């Protein structure tokens, strides 16, 4: 379990990284939002899923070695568990902020709104595709319409659920040492050897 929590911390660090990168892209997206927001939505959603998969694929490879030498027991669900330890609280917080509404304003809700605003930046451009919510609305914790707030929660939860499922699959592939694109990997390895 200790090793699973360590993997969850790695994934949380990746979430924070994607949030920071997404936040830093606000000046870029404000130049041409109709063109750049869809591109950034695909980029950051893909980046979040890629980080989840790559982190758990690497951990699965290490666990295969640990199981082989007898240092740990096999946990085939470890990738899913580690990803859901990170994703479920974030998804629950996003729904809680939607259910609480904007009229509740105590210290606990303020802290949870800050957590929501920070974590929502990892999916802010994807949320922007489906709602009229902008990045500044996410930072301020406001929504223009309640339907936009529900849609933002749904988009956020779908992306994190997909990332968690992909992380579990990535762990399994790493544990079984399955390479998805060995020819492409060999091509780039050979390219940099010269």
PDB file of C-alpha atoms in Angstrom, residues 18-180:
ATOM      1  CA  UNK A  18      -0.255  20.065 -16.164  1.00  0.00           C
ATOM      2  CA  UNK A  19      -2.185  22.651 -14.132  1.00  0.00           C
ATOM      3  CA  UNK A  20       0.832  24.968 -14.043  1.00  0.00           C
ATOM      4  CA  UNK A  21       1.519  24.548 -17.764  1.00  0.00           C
ATOM      5  CA  UNK A  22      -2.123  25.177 -18.574  1.00  0.00           C
ATOM      6  CA  UNK A  23      -2.139  28.285 -16.397  1.00  0.00           C
ATOM      7  CA  UNK A  24       0.972  29.607 -18.130  1.00  0.00           C
ATOM      8  CA  UNK A  25      -0.722  29.206 -21.526  1.00  0.00           C
ATOM      9  CA  UNK A  26      -3.442  31.766 -20.730  1.00  0.00           C
ATOM     10  CA  UNK A  27      -1.588  34.632 -22.471  1.00  0.00           C
ATOM     11  CA  UNK A  28      -1.119  32.424 -25.526  1.00  0.00           C
ATOM     12  CA  UNK A  29      -4.770  31.408 -25.669  1.00  0.00           C
ATOM     13  CA  UNK A  30      -5.956  34.980 -25.305  1.00  0.00           C
ATOM     14  CA  UNK A  31      -4.295  35.888 -28.625  1.00  0.00           C
ATOM     15  CA  UNK A  32      -6.720  33.825 -30.718  1.00  0.00           C
ATOM     16  CA  UNK A  33      -9.058  31.884 -28.427  1.00  0.00           C
ATOM     17  CA  UNK A  34     -11.245  30.441 -31.175  1.00  0.00           C
ATOM     18  CA  UNK A  35      -8.227  28.836 -32.825  1.00  0.00           C
ATOM     19  CA  UNK A  36      -5.897  28.105 -29.918  1.00  0.00           C
ATOM     20  CA  UNK A  37      -8.354  26.894 -27.249  1.00  0.00           C
ATOM     21  CA  UNK A  38      -9.276  23.681 -29.133  1.00  0.00           C
ATOM     22  CA  UNK A  39      -5.603  23.009 -29.841  1.00  0.00           C
ATOM     23  CA  UNK A  40      -4.675  23.597 -26.197  1.00  0.00           C
ATOM     24  CA  UNK A  41      -7.617  21.453 -25.055  1.00  0.00           C
ATOM     25  CA  UNK A  42      -6.342  18.494 -27.056  1.00  0.00           C
ATOM     26  CA  UNK A  43      -2.739  19.194 -26.025  1.00  0.00           C
ATOM     27  CA  UNK A  44      -3.362  19.381 -22.283  1.00  0.00           C
ATOM     28  CA  UNK A  45      -5.884  16.543 -22.193  1.00  0.00           C
ATOM     29  CA  UNK A  46      -3.424  14.383 -24.117  1.00  0.00           C
ATOM     30  CA  UNK A  47      -0.603  15.514 -21.855  1.00  0.00           C
ATOM     31  CA  UNK A  48      -2.546  14.585 -18.701  1.00  0.00           C
ATOM     32  CA  UNK A  49      -3.406  11.140 -20.055  1.00  0.00           C
ATOM     33  CA  UNK A  50       0.146  10.649 -21.352  1.00  0.00           C
ATOM     34  CA  UNK A  51       1.647  11.511 -17.956  1.00  0.00           C
ATOM     35  CA  UNK A  52      -0.723   9.120 -16.193  1.00  0.00           C
ATOM     36  CA  UNK A  53       0.060   6.303 -18.632  1.00  0.00           C
ATOM     37  CA  UNK A  54       3.810   6.872 -18.740  1.00  0.00           C
ATOM     38  CA  UNK A  55       4.157   7.154 -14.969  1.00  0.00           C
ATOM     39  CA  UNK A  56       2.232   3.956 -14.342  1.00  0.00           C
ATOM     40  CA  UNK A  57       3.879   2.122 -17.260  1.00  0.00           C
ATOM     41  CA  UNK A  58       7.271   2.889 -15.717  1.00  0.00           C
ATOM     42  CA  UNK A  59       6.065   1.825 -12.263  1.00  0.00           C
ATOM     43  CA  UNK A  60       4.630  -1.393 -13.711  1.00  0.00           C
ATOM     44  CA  UNK A  61       8.026  -2.242 -15.184  1.00  0.00           C
ATOM     45  CA  UNK A  62       9.686  -1.659 -11.820  1.00  0.00           C
ATOM     46  CA  UNK A  63       7.058  -3.749 -10.040  1.00  0.00           C
ATOM     47  CA  UNK A  64       7.628  -6.631 -12.441  1.00  0.00           C
ATOM     48  CA  UNK A  65      11.236  -6.680 -11.282  1.00  0.00           C
ATOM     49  CA  UNK A  66      10.213  -6.387  -7.624  1.00  0.00           C
ATOM     50  CA  UNK A  67       7.799  -9.302  -7.956  1.00  0.00           C
ATOM     51  CA  UNK A  68      10.411 -11.369  -9.777  1.00  0.00           C
ATOM     52  CA  UNK A  69      12.937 -11.024  -6.951  1.00  0.00           C
ATOM     53  CA  UNK A  70      10.257 -11.503  -4.268  1.00  0.00           C
ATOM     54  CA  UNK A  71      10.353  -7.976  -2.852  1.00  0.00           C
ATOM     55  CA  UNK A  72       6.601  -7.536  -3.269  1.00  0.00           C
ATOM     56  CA  UNK A  73       3.460  -9.415  -4.189  1.00  0.00           C
ATOM     57  CA  UNK A  74       1.831  -8.906  -7.540  1.00  0.00           C
ATOM     58  CA  UNK A  75      -0.900  -6.228  -7.528  1.00  0.00           C
ATOM     59  CA  UNK A  76      -2.510  -6.208 -10.989  1.00  0.00           C
ATOM     60  CA  UNK A  77      -4.924  -3.423 -10.001  1.00  0.00           C
ATOM     61  CA  UNK A  78      -2.225  -1.101  -8.602  1.00  0.00           C
ATOM     62  CA  UNK A  79      -2.309   1.279 -11.574  1.00  0.00           C
ATOM     63  CA  UNK A  80      -6.047   1.766 -11.302  1.00  0.00           C
ATOM     64  CA  UNK A  81      -5.889   2.153  -7.536  1.00  0.00           C
ATOM     65  CA  UNK A  82      -3.072   4.731  -7.598  1.00  0.00           C
ATOM     66  CA  UNK A  83      -4.819   6.771 -10.291  1.00  0.00           C
ATOM     67  CA  UNK A  84      -8.201   6.669  -8.590  1.00  0.00           C
ATOM     68  CA  UNK A  85      -6.631   7.716  -5.267  1.00  0.00           C
ATOM     69  CA  UNK A  86      -5.757  10.969  -7.037  1.00  0.00           C
ATOM     70  CA  UNK A  87      -8.759  11.289  -9.337  1.00  0.00           C
ATOM     71  CA  UNK A  88     -11.690  10.417  -7.075  1.00  0.00           C
ATOM     72  CA  UNK A  89     -11.047  13.186  -4.499  1.00  0.00           C
ATOM     73  CA  UNK A  90     -10.595  15.714  -7.309  1.00  0.00           C
ATOM     74  CA  UNK A  91     -13.802  14.548  -9.020  1.00  0.00           C
ATOM     75  CA  UNK A  92     -15.702  14.547  -5.702  1.00  0.00           C
ATOM     76  CA  UNK A  93     -14.437  18.048  -4.945  1.00  0.00           C
ATOM     77  CA  UNK A  94     -15.562  19.311  -8.347  1.00  0.00           C
ATOM     78  CA  UNK A  95     -19.037  17.897  -7.796  1.00  0.00           C
ATOM     79  CA  UNK A  96     -19.147  19.274  -4.233  1.00  0.00           C
ATOM     80  CA  UNK A  97     -18.333  22.747  -5.526  1.00  0.00           C
ATOM     81  CA  UNK A  98     -21.138  22.441  -8.062  1.00  0.00           C
ATOM     82  CA  UNK A  99     -23.590  21.195  -5.413  1.00  0.00           C
ATOM     83  CA  UNK A 100     -22.568  23.862  -2.874  1.00  0.00           C
ATOM     84  CA  UNK A 101     -23.234  26.669  -5.332  1.00  0.00           C
ATOM     85  CA  UNK A 102     -21.895  30.164  -5.053  1.00  0.00           C
ATOM     86  CA  UNK A 103     -24.008  31.289  -2.090  1.00  0.00           C
ATOM     87  CA  UNK A 104     -22.228  29.097   0.496  1.00  0.00           C
ATOM     88  CA  UNK A 105     -19.121  30.882   1.681  1.00  0.00           C
ATOM     89  CA  UNK A 106     -17.408  29.427   4.759  1.00  0.00           C
ATOM     90  CA  UNK A 107     -13.711  28.672   5.206  1.00  0.00           C
ATOM     91  CA  UNK A 108     -13.964  24.996   4.200  1.00  0.00           C
ATOM     92  CA  UNK A 109     -15.802  25.861   0.991  1.00  0.00           C
ATOM     93  CA  UNK A 110     -13.254  28.572   0.223  1.00  0.00           C
ATOM     94  CA  UNK A 111     -10.394  26.074   0.567  1.00  0.00           C
ATOM     95  CA  UNK A 112     -12.223  23.515  -1.581  1.00  0.00           C
ATOM     96  CA  UNK A 113     -12.917  26.209  -4.202  1.00  0.00           C
ATOM     97  CA  UNK A 114      -9.194  26.951  -4.345  1.00  0.00           C
ATOM     98  CA  UNK A 115      -8.467  23.225  -4.816  1.00  0.00           C
ATOM     99  CA  UNK A 116     -11.142  23.093  -7.546  1.00  0.00           C
ATOM    100  CA  UNK A 117      -9.782  26.190  -9.293  1.00  0.00           C
ATOM    101  CA  UNK A 118      -6.234  24.819  -9.291  1.00  0.00           C
ATOM    102  CA  UNK A 119      -7.181  21.312 -10.401  1.00  0.00           C
ATOM    103  CA  UNK A 120      -9.653  22.585 -12.998  1.00  0.00           C
ATOM    104  CA  UNK A 121      -6.831  24.304 -14.851  1.00  0.00           C
ATOM    105  CA  UNK A 122      -5.645  20.917 -16.085  1.00  0.00           C
ATOM    106  CA  UNK A 123      -8.911  20.663 -18.042  1.00  0.00           C
ATOM    107  CA  UNK A 124      -9.778  24.347 -18.428  1.00  0.00           C
ATOM    108  CA  UNK A 125      -9.375  24.463 -22.199  1.00  0.00           C
ATOM    109  CA  UNK A 126     -11.498  21.339 -22.640  1.00  0.00           C
ATOM    110  CA  UNK A 127     -14.134  22.859 -20.342  1.00  0.00           C
ATOM    111  CA  UNK A 128     -13.995  25.993 -22.468  1.00  0.00           C
ATOM    112  CA  UNK A 129     -14.873  23.940 -25.565  1.00  0.00           C
ATOM    113  CA  UNK A 130     -18.148  22.729 -24.086  1.00  0.00           C
ATOM    114  CA  UNK A 131     -19.226  25.744 -22.030  1.00  0.00           C
ATOM    115  CA  UNK A 132     -18.995  29.506 -22.030  1.00  0.00           C
ATOM    116  CA  UNK A 133     -16.741  29.250 -18.960  1.00  0.00           C
ATOM    117  CA  UNK A 134     -13.405  30.957 -19.431  1.00  0.00           C
ATOM    118  CA  UNK A 135     -10.142  30.474 -17.585  1.00  0.00           C
ATOM    119  CA  UNK A 136     -10.802  33.640 -15.556  1.00  0.00           C
ATOM    120  CA  UNK A 137     -14.193  32.216 -14.503  1.00  0.00           C
ATOM    121  CA  UNK A 138     -12.406  29.115 -13.224  1.00  0.00           C
ATOM    122  CA  UNK A 139      -9.837  31.231 -11.361  1.00  0.00           C
ATOM    123  CA  UNK A 140     -12.558  33.335  -9.739  1.00  0.00           C
ATOM    124  CA  UNK A 141     -14.744  30.316  -9.015  1.00  0.00           C
ATOM    125  CA  UNK A 142     -17.698  31.739 -10.890  1.00  0.00           C
ATOM    126  CA  UNK A 143     -19.848  30.263 -13.601  1.00  0.00           C
ATOM    127  CA  UNK A 144     -22.058  32.289 -15.889  1.00  0.00           C
ATOM    128  CA  UNK A 145     -24.802  29.652 -15.981  1.00  0.00           C
ATOM    129  CA  UNK A 146     -25.550  26.733 -13.683  1.00  0.00           C
ATOM    130  CA  UNK A 147     -25.727  24.451 -16.733  1.00  0.00           C
ATOM    131  CA  UNK A 148     -22.170  25.537 -17.539  1.00  0.00           C
ATOM    132  CA  UNK A 149     -21.113  24.558 -14.020  1.00  0.00           C
ATOM    133  CA  UNK A 150     -22.601  21.080 -14.398  1.00  0.00           C
ATOM    134  CA  UNK A 151     -21.055  20.665 -17.847  1.00  0.00           C
ATOM    135  CA  UNK A 152     -17.672  21.767 -16.464  1.00  0.00           C
ATOM    136  CA  UNK A 153     -17.926  19.133 -13.722  1.00  0.00           C
ATOM    137  CA  UNK A 154     -18.878  16.446 -16.250  1.00  0.00           C
ATOM    138  CA  UNK A 155     -16.001  17.318 -18.608  1.00  0.00           C
ATOM    139  CA  UNK A 156     -13.551  17.385 -15.686  1.00  0.00           C
ATOM    140  CA  UNK A 157     -14.755  14.018 -14.354  1.00  0.00           C
ATOM    141  CA  UNK A 158     -14.762  12.336 -17.779  1.00  0.00           C
ATOM    142  CA  UNK A 159     -11.179  13.426 -18.484  1.00  0.00           C
ATOM    143  CA  UNK A 160      -9.906  12.270 -15.088  1.00  0.00           C
ATOM    144  CA  UNK A 161     -11.835   9.003 -15.302  1.00  0.00           C
ATOM    145  CA  UNK A 162     -10.328   8.333 -18.747  1.00  0.00           C
ATOM    146  CA  UNK A 163      -6.848   9.205 -17.451  1.00  0.00           C
ATOM    147  CA  UNK A 164      -7.298   6.810 -14.524  1.00  0.00           C
ATOM    148  CA  UNK A 165      -8.418   3.939 -16.757  1.00  0.00           C
ATOM    149  CA  UNK A 166      -5.503   4.598 -19.102  1.00  0.00           C
ATOM    150  CA  UNK A 167      -3.118   4.655 -16.121  1.00  0.00           C
ATOM    151  CA  UNK A 168      -4.304   1.190 -15.088  1.00  0.00           C
ATOM    152  CA  UNK A 169      -3.822  -0.096 -18.623  1.00  0.00           C
ATOM    153  CA  UNK A 170      -0.390   1.552 -18.736  1.00  0.00           C
ATOM    154  CA  UNK A 171       0.585  -0.181 -15.492  1.00  0.00           C
ATOM    155  CA  UNK A 172      -0.481  -3.549 -16.912  1.00  0.00           C
ATOM    156  CA  UNK A 173       1.506  -2.941 -20.099  1.00  0.00           C
ATOM    157  CA  UNK A 174       4.561  -1.936 -18.061  1.00  0.00           C
ATOM    158  CA  UNK A 175       4.242  -4.924 -15.755  1.00  0.00           C
ATOM    159  CA  UNK A 176       4.008  -7.328 -18.703  1.00  0.00           C
ATOM    160  CA  UNK A 177       6.724  -5.392 -20.556  1.00  0.00           C
ATOM    161  CA  UNK A 178       4.491  -4.746 -23.566  1.00  0.00           C
ATOM    162  CA  UNK A 179       5.791  -2.040 -25.862  1.00  0.00           C
ATOM    163  CA  UNK A 180       3.109  -0.406 -27.965  1.00  0.00           C
TER     164      UNK A 180
END
